[in-house]
Amino acid sequence: MLVHLLKLHLNTDFSAPMEDYVTKTIIVGVISWTTTFLLARRIFSKCSFDFCNRIVSTIHATLAVTLASLSVEDWRCPICPMTSKSSHKQMQVMAVTLSYLIYDLVCCLFGERMNMDNTIHHLVSIVGLGAGLCYQKSSAELVAALWVSEMSSPFLHLREHLKELGYRDSPLNLVVDFLFAAIFTIARMLVGPYVTYVTLSANNPLLIKAMALGLQLVSAFWFFKIVRMVKYKLTKISTYEKDIKHNIRRKTT
C-alpha cells in the first residue's frame, strides 16, 4: 500500500489535466485505504475495529509526512513560495491525504472514534484541503500544516495499540506517551502557530485562512487534554514510587 501510493505520487502523468489526476488519486486513495483496513481486519481478526483502523492511520501518517517532505522545494524556507500556484507534488500530497480523511470520517461512523472534536478536525481538514485543490494555490502552507499535523500521529496510534495488546501501564507505553506529548507540543504548539501566522498574514483565500485558524484551535484544545494526561501519568508514577517505598519500609520493619 505504502509503496503503491509512493509510486503513484512519483509516476503520475502530469501532462493530464489537473482535475484528472487529482480525482484519480482521491478515488484510488479511498479504495486503497478501505482495502488496507479490510486486510487488517482479516489479519488481526481478534483485535478491535479501532485497532485495525489505527493501523491504516499509522500508514497514512507515515506516508503523508514522507510525501510532504519530498514536496519541499527549498528546506531553507519550507513554506516558500507562499500563496503561489501549487506544484504537482503538493497537489498529490493533498489529494492522498484528502482521500484518507474521507475514508477515516466514514470509518469513524462505524467505530469508537466518533466524537465532536475528531469530527470537527476531519471536516475542517477536508474543507481546507478541498479548497486548496480547487484554488490550486497556497499548497506550501497547506502541506506545511499537514506535515505538522501528522508528525505525532504514529505515536498517538501506537500508544492505543499497546493498550489493547495489554501494555497499558508498561514502561514502553509510558515512553510512547511522553514521546507523543513531546512531539505534539513541538509540532502543534511551536511550529504550528508559526504556520498559522504566515498563512493568515499572507494573501490567501479566506477559506484557507479559516482552515488554518480552525486547525490551530483544535490543536490547542487537544494540547490541554494532553497536558492533563501527562499530569495524570506523572502523578501515577509518583504514587507508584511512594507505594514501593512504603512496602519496602514495612518489610524492613
Short mmCIF file of C-alpha atoms in Angstrom, two decimals:
data_model
loop_
_atom_site.label_atom_id
_atom_site.label_comp_id
_atom_site.label_asym_id
_atom_site.label_seq_id
_atom_site.Cartn_x
_atom_site.Cartn_y
_atom_site.Cartn_z
CA MET A 1 0.00 0.00 0.00
CA LEU A 2 2.71 2.48 1.02
CA VAL A 3 4.90 1.59 -1.98
CA HIS A 4 1.91 1.77 -4.35
CA LEU A 5 0.96 5.31 -3.31
CA LEU A 6 4.59 6.44 -3.39
CA LYS A 7 4.85 5.18 -6.98
CA LEU A 8 1.57 6.90 -7.81
CA HIS A 9 2.95 10.12 -6.34
CA LEU A 10 6.22 9.95 -8.27
CA ASN A 11 4.99 8.48 -11.57
CA THR A 12 1.69 10.27 -12.19
CA ASP A 13 1.27 11.59 -15.71
CA PHE A 14 1.22 15.31 -15.02
CA SER A 15 0.58 16.10 -18.66
CA ALA A 16 -3.06 15.22 -17.98
CA PRO A 17 -5.43 17.96 -16.82
CA MET A 18 -5.07 18.90 -13.15
CA GLU A 19 -8.55 17.71 -12.25
CA ASP A 20 -8.00 14.28 -13.82
CA TYR A 21 -5.00 13.16 -11.80
CA VAL A 22 -6.32 14.71 -8.58
CA THR A 23 -9.65 12.93 -8.95
CA LYS A 24 -7.85 9.71 -9.85
CA THR A 25 -5.63 9.97 -6.77
CA ILE A 26 -8.59 10.59 -4.46
CA ILE A 27 -10.63 7.68 -5.84
CA VAL A 28 -7.66 5.27 -5.83
CA GLY A 29 -6.76 6.50 -2.35
CA VAL A 30 -10.21 5.89 -0.83
CA ILE A 31 -10.30 2.39 -2.36
CA SER A 32 -6.74 1.66 -1.18
CA TRP A 33 -7.34 2.81 2.41
CA THR A 34 -10.56 0.78 2.58
CA THR A 35 -8.82 -2.30 1.17
CA THR A 36 -5.97 -1.93 3.65
CA PHE A 37 -8.45 -1.72 6.51
CA LEU A 38 -10.27 -4.85 5.35
CA LEU A 39 -6.96 -6.70 5.09
CA ALA A 40 -6.03 -5.56 8.60
CA ARG A 41 -9.40 -6.82 9.88
CA ARG A 42 -8.71 -10.19 8.27
CA ILE A 43 -5.14 -10.48 9.57
CA PHE A 44 -5.89 -9.16 13.07
CA SER A 45 -9.31 -10.77 13.37
CA LYS A 46 -9.09 -10.98 17.17
CA CYS A 47 -8.36 -7.27 17.51
CA SER A 48 -10.92 -4.48 17.66
CA PHE A 49 -12.30 -2.35 14.83
CA ASP A 50 -10.40 0.65 16.20
CA PHE A 51 -7.12 -1.29 16.34
CA CYS A 52 -7.31 -2.08 12.61
CA ASN A 53 -8.37 1.44 11.71
CA ARG A 54 -5.38 2.83 13.59
CA ILE A 55 -3.08 0.61 11.52
CA VAL A 56 -4.38 2.40 8.41
CA SER A 57 -4.00 5.75 10.18
CA THR A 58 -0.38 4.97 11.04
CA ILE A 59 0.39 4.06 7.42
CA HIS A 60 -1.20 7.31 6.25
CA ALA A 61 0.66 9.45 8.78
CA THR A 62 3.99 7.92 7.72
CA LEU A 63 3.15 8.33 4.04
CA ALA A 64 1.86 11.89 4.47
CA VAL A 65 4.98 13.10 6.31
CA THR A 66 7.20 11.39 3.71
CA LEU A 67 5.39 12.88 0.72
CA ALA A 68 5.14 16.31 2.36
CA SER A 69 8.90 16.26 2.97
CA LEU A 70 9.57 15.22 -0.64
CA SER A 71 7.44 18.11 -1.92
CA VAL A 72 9.53 20.80 -0.22
CA GLU A 73 11.45 22.77 -2.85
CA ASP A 74 13.92 24.50 -0.52
CA TRP A 75 14.45 23.38 3.10
CA ARG A 76 15.95 26.78 3.92
CA CYS A 77 12.38 28.09 3.59
CA PRO A 78 9.98 25.10 3.67
CA ILE A 79 6.85 27.27 3.36
CA CYS A 80 8.14 29.19 0.35
CA PRO A 81 6.89 30.39 -2.01
CA MET A 82 3.68 31.35 -0.22
CA THR A 83 0.34 31.92 -1.99
CA SER A 84 1.93 30.61 -5.18
CA LYS A 85 0.47 28.21 -7.74
CA SER A 86 0.50 24.67 -6.41
CA SER A 87 3.13 22.29 -7.70
CA HIS A 88 2.13 18.82 -8.90
CA LYS A 89 3.80 17.17 -5.90
CA GLN A 90 1.95 19.42 -3.46
CA MET A 91 -1.37 18.70 -5.16
CA GLN A 92 -0.65 14.99 -4.99
CA VAL A 93 0.17 15.16 -1.26
CA MET A 94 -3.11 16.93 -0.53
CA ALA A 95 -5.11 14.52 -2.70
CA VAL A 96 -3.67 11.47 -0.92
CA THR A 97 -4.49 12.93 2.50
CA LEU A 98 -7.94 14.07 1.38
CA SER A 99 -8.71 10.50 0.28
CA TYR A 100 -7.61 9.23 3.70
CA LEU A 101 -9.73 11.79 5.57
CA ILE A 102 -12.81 10.82 3.54
CA TYR A 103 -12.17 7.14 4.33
CA ASP A 104 -11.47 7.81 8.02
CA LEU A 105 -14.52 10.02 8.54
CA VAL A 106 -16.78 7.27 7.18
CA CYS A 107 -14.86 4.61 9.11
CA CYS A 108 -15.21 6.51 12.37
CA LEU A 109 -19.00 6.45 11.96
CA PHE A 110 -18.85 2.68 12.49
CA GLY A 111 -16.10 2.65 15.13
CA GLU A 112 -15.42 4.09 18.57
CA ARG A 113 -13.57 7.24 17.49
CA MET A 114 -16.65 9.28 16.56
CA ASN A 115 -16.69 12.36 18.80
CA MET A 116 -17.20 16.06 18.33
CA ASP A 117 -13.56 17.24 18.30
CA ASN A 118 -12.49 14.41 15.96
CA THR A 119 -15.40 15.16 13.60
CA ILE A 120 -14.60 18.89 13.55
CA HIS A 121 -10.94 18.11 12.84
CA HIS A 122 -11.89 15.90 9.89
CA LEU A 123 -14.40 18.38 8.44
CA VAL A 124 -12.06 21.36 8.79
CA SER A 125 -9.24 19.40 7.15
CA ILE A 126 -11.44 18.11 4.32
CA VAL A 127 -12.79 21.59 3.55
CA GLY A 128 -9.31 23.16 3.75
CA LEU A 129 -7.61 20.58 1.53
CA GLY A 130 -10.55 20.60 -0.87
CA ALA A 131 -10.30 24.38 -1.12
CA GLY A 132 -6.55 24.15 -1.75
CA LEU A 133 -7.12 21.65 -4.56
CA CYS A 134 -9.83 23.83 -6.11
CA TYR A 135 -7.89 27.11 -5.84
CA GLN A 136 -4.64 25.37 -6.90
CA LYS A 137 -2.70 27.75 -4.67
CA SER A 138 -1.48 28.08 -1.06
CA SER A 139 -0.26 24.48 -1.16
CA ALA A 140 3.04 25.31 0.56
CA GLU A 141 1.10 26.47 3.63
CA LEU A 142 -1.35 23.55 3.48
CA VAL A 143 1.37 20.93 3.08
CA ALA A 144 3.26 22.50 6.00
CA ALA A 145 0.11 22.29 8.11
CA LEU A 146 -0.30 18.67 7.04
CA TRP A 147 3.32 17.89 7.98
CA VAL A 148 2.84 19.48 11.40
CA SER A 149 -0.47 17.69 12.00
CA GLU A 150 0.72 14.20 11.12
CA MET A 151 4.15 14.27 12.76
CA SER A 152 2.90 12.97 16.13
CA SER A 153 0.15 10.69 14.78
CA PRO A 154 2.16 7.41 14.65
CA PHE A 155 2.89 7.71 18.37
CA LEU A 156 -0.76 8.54 19.09
CA HIS A 157 -1.87 5.32 17.41
CA LEU A 158 1.00 3.26 18.85
CA ARG A 159 0.01 4.12 22.41
CA GLU A 160 -3.53 2.89 21.73
CA HIS A 161 -2.22 -0.29 20.09
CA LEU A 162 -0.08 -1.01 23.15
CA LYS A 163 -3.06 -0.57 25.45
CA GLU A 164 -5.13 -3.10 23.51
CA LEU A 165 -2.23 -5.55 23.43
CA GLY A 166 -2.03 -5.48 27.23
CA TYR A 167 0.79 -2.99 27.78
CA ARG A 168 -1.32 -0.15 29.22
CA ASP A 169 0.83 0.55 32.29
CA SER A 170 4.11 -0.81 30.96
CA PRO A 171 7.35 1.24 30.76
CA LEU A 172 7.13 1.01 26.94
CA ASN A 173 3.67 2.56 26.93
CA LEU A 174 4.91 5.31 29.25
CA VAL A 175 7.80 6.11 26.90
CA VAL A 176 5.44 6.26 23.91
CA ASP A 177 3.06 8.53 25.86
CA PHE A 178 5.80 11.03 26.62
CA LEU A 179 7.22 10.86 23.07
CA PHE A 180 3.76 11.59 21.69
CA ALA A 181 3.28 14.51 24.10
CA ALA A 182 6.71 15.97 23.30
CA ILE A 183 6.39 15.68 19.51
CA PHE A 184 2.81 17.02 19.58
CA THR A 185 3.87 20.01 21.66
CA ILE A 186 6.83 20.88 19.42
CA ALA A 187 4.93 20.35 16.16
CA ARG A 188 1.48 21.70 17.01
CA MET A 189 2.23 24.37 19.64
CA LEU A 190 5.62 25.71 18.46
CA VAL A 191 5.80 25.17 14.69
CA GLY A 192 2.00 25.16 14.23
CA PRO A 193 1.37 28.76 15.39
CA TYR A 194 4.10 29.98 13.03
CA VAL A 195 2.49 28.18 10.07
CA THR A 196 -0.88 29.62 11.11
CA TYR A 197 0.57 33.12 11.38
CA VAL A 198 2.18 33.13 7.93
CA THR A 199 -1.00 31.64 6.43
CA LEU A 200 -3.18 34.35 7.99
CA SER A 201 -0.79 37.19 7.16
CA ALA A 202 -0.28 36.16 3.52
CA ASN A 203 -2.75 36.91 0.72
CA ASN A 204 -4.52 33.55 0.97
CA PRO A 205 -8.22 32.89 0.24
CA LEU A 206 -10.48 33.39 3.26
CA LEU A 207 -11.39 29.69 3.35
CA ILE A 208 -7.70 28.70 3.60
CA LYS A 209 -7.18 31.17 6.45
CA ALA A 210 -10.25 29.84 8.26
CA MET A 211 -8.94 26.28 7.89
CA ALA A 212 -5.52 27.25 9.31
CA LEU A 213 -7.09 29.02 12.29
CA GLY A 214 -9.54 26.17 12.88
CA LEU A 215 -6.79 23.54 12.92
CA GLN A 216 -4.72 25.58 15.36
CA LEU A 217 -7.69 25.98 17.70
CA VAL A 218 -8.34 22.24 17.59
CA SER A 219 -4.64 21.63 18.27
CA ALA A 220 -4.77 23.94 21.28
CA PHE A 221 -7.82 22.07 22.61
CA TRP A 222 -6.01 18.72 22.26
CA PHE A 223 -2.86 20.20 23.80
CA PHE A 224 -4.69 20.94 27.06
CA LYS A 225 -6.06 17.39 27.09
CA ILE A 226 -2.52 16.06 26.58
CA VAL A 227 -1.23 18.23 29.43
CA ARG A 228 -3.85 16.66 31.70
CA MET A 229 -2.78 13.20 30.51
CA VAL A 230 0.88 13.93 31.29
CA LYS A 231 -0.02 15.28 34.73
CA TYR A 232 -2.03 12.12 35.42
CA LYS A 233 0.87 9.90 34.29
CA LEU A 234 3.38 11.80 36.45
CA THR A 235 1.04 11.63 39.46
CA LYS A 236 0.57 7.91 38.89
CA ILE A 237 4.34 7.37 38.73
CA SER A 238 4.84 9.39 41.92
CA THR A 239 2.12 7.41 43.73
CA TYR A 240 3.60 4.13 42.50
CA GLU A 241 7.06 5.07 43.77
CA LYS A 242 5.64 6.07 47.16
CA ASP A 243 3.81 2.74 47.43
CA ILE A 244 7.02 0.85 46.64
CA LYS A 245 8.97 2.79 49.28
CA HIS A 246 6.18 2.26 51.81
CA ASN A 247 6.13 -1.51 51.15
CA ILE A 248 9.91 -1.70 51.48
CA ARG A 249 9.77 0.07 54.85
CA ARG A 250 7.03 -2.25 56.09
CA LYS A 251 9.01 -5.33 55.08
CA THR A 252 12.15 -3.92 56.68
CA THR A 253 10.27 -3.20 59.90
#
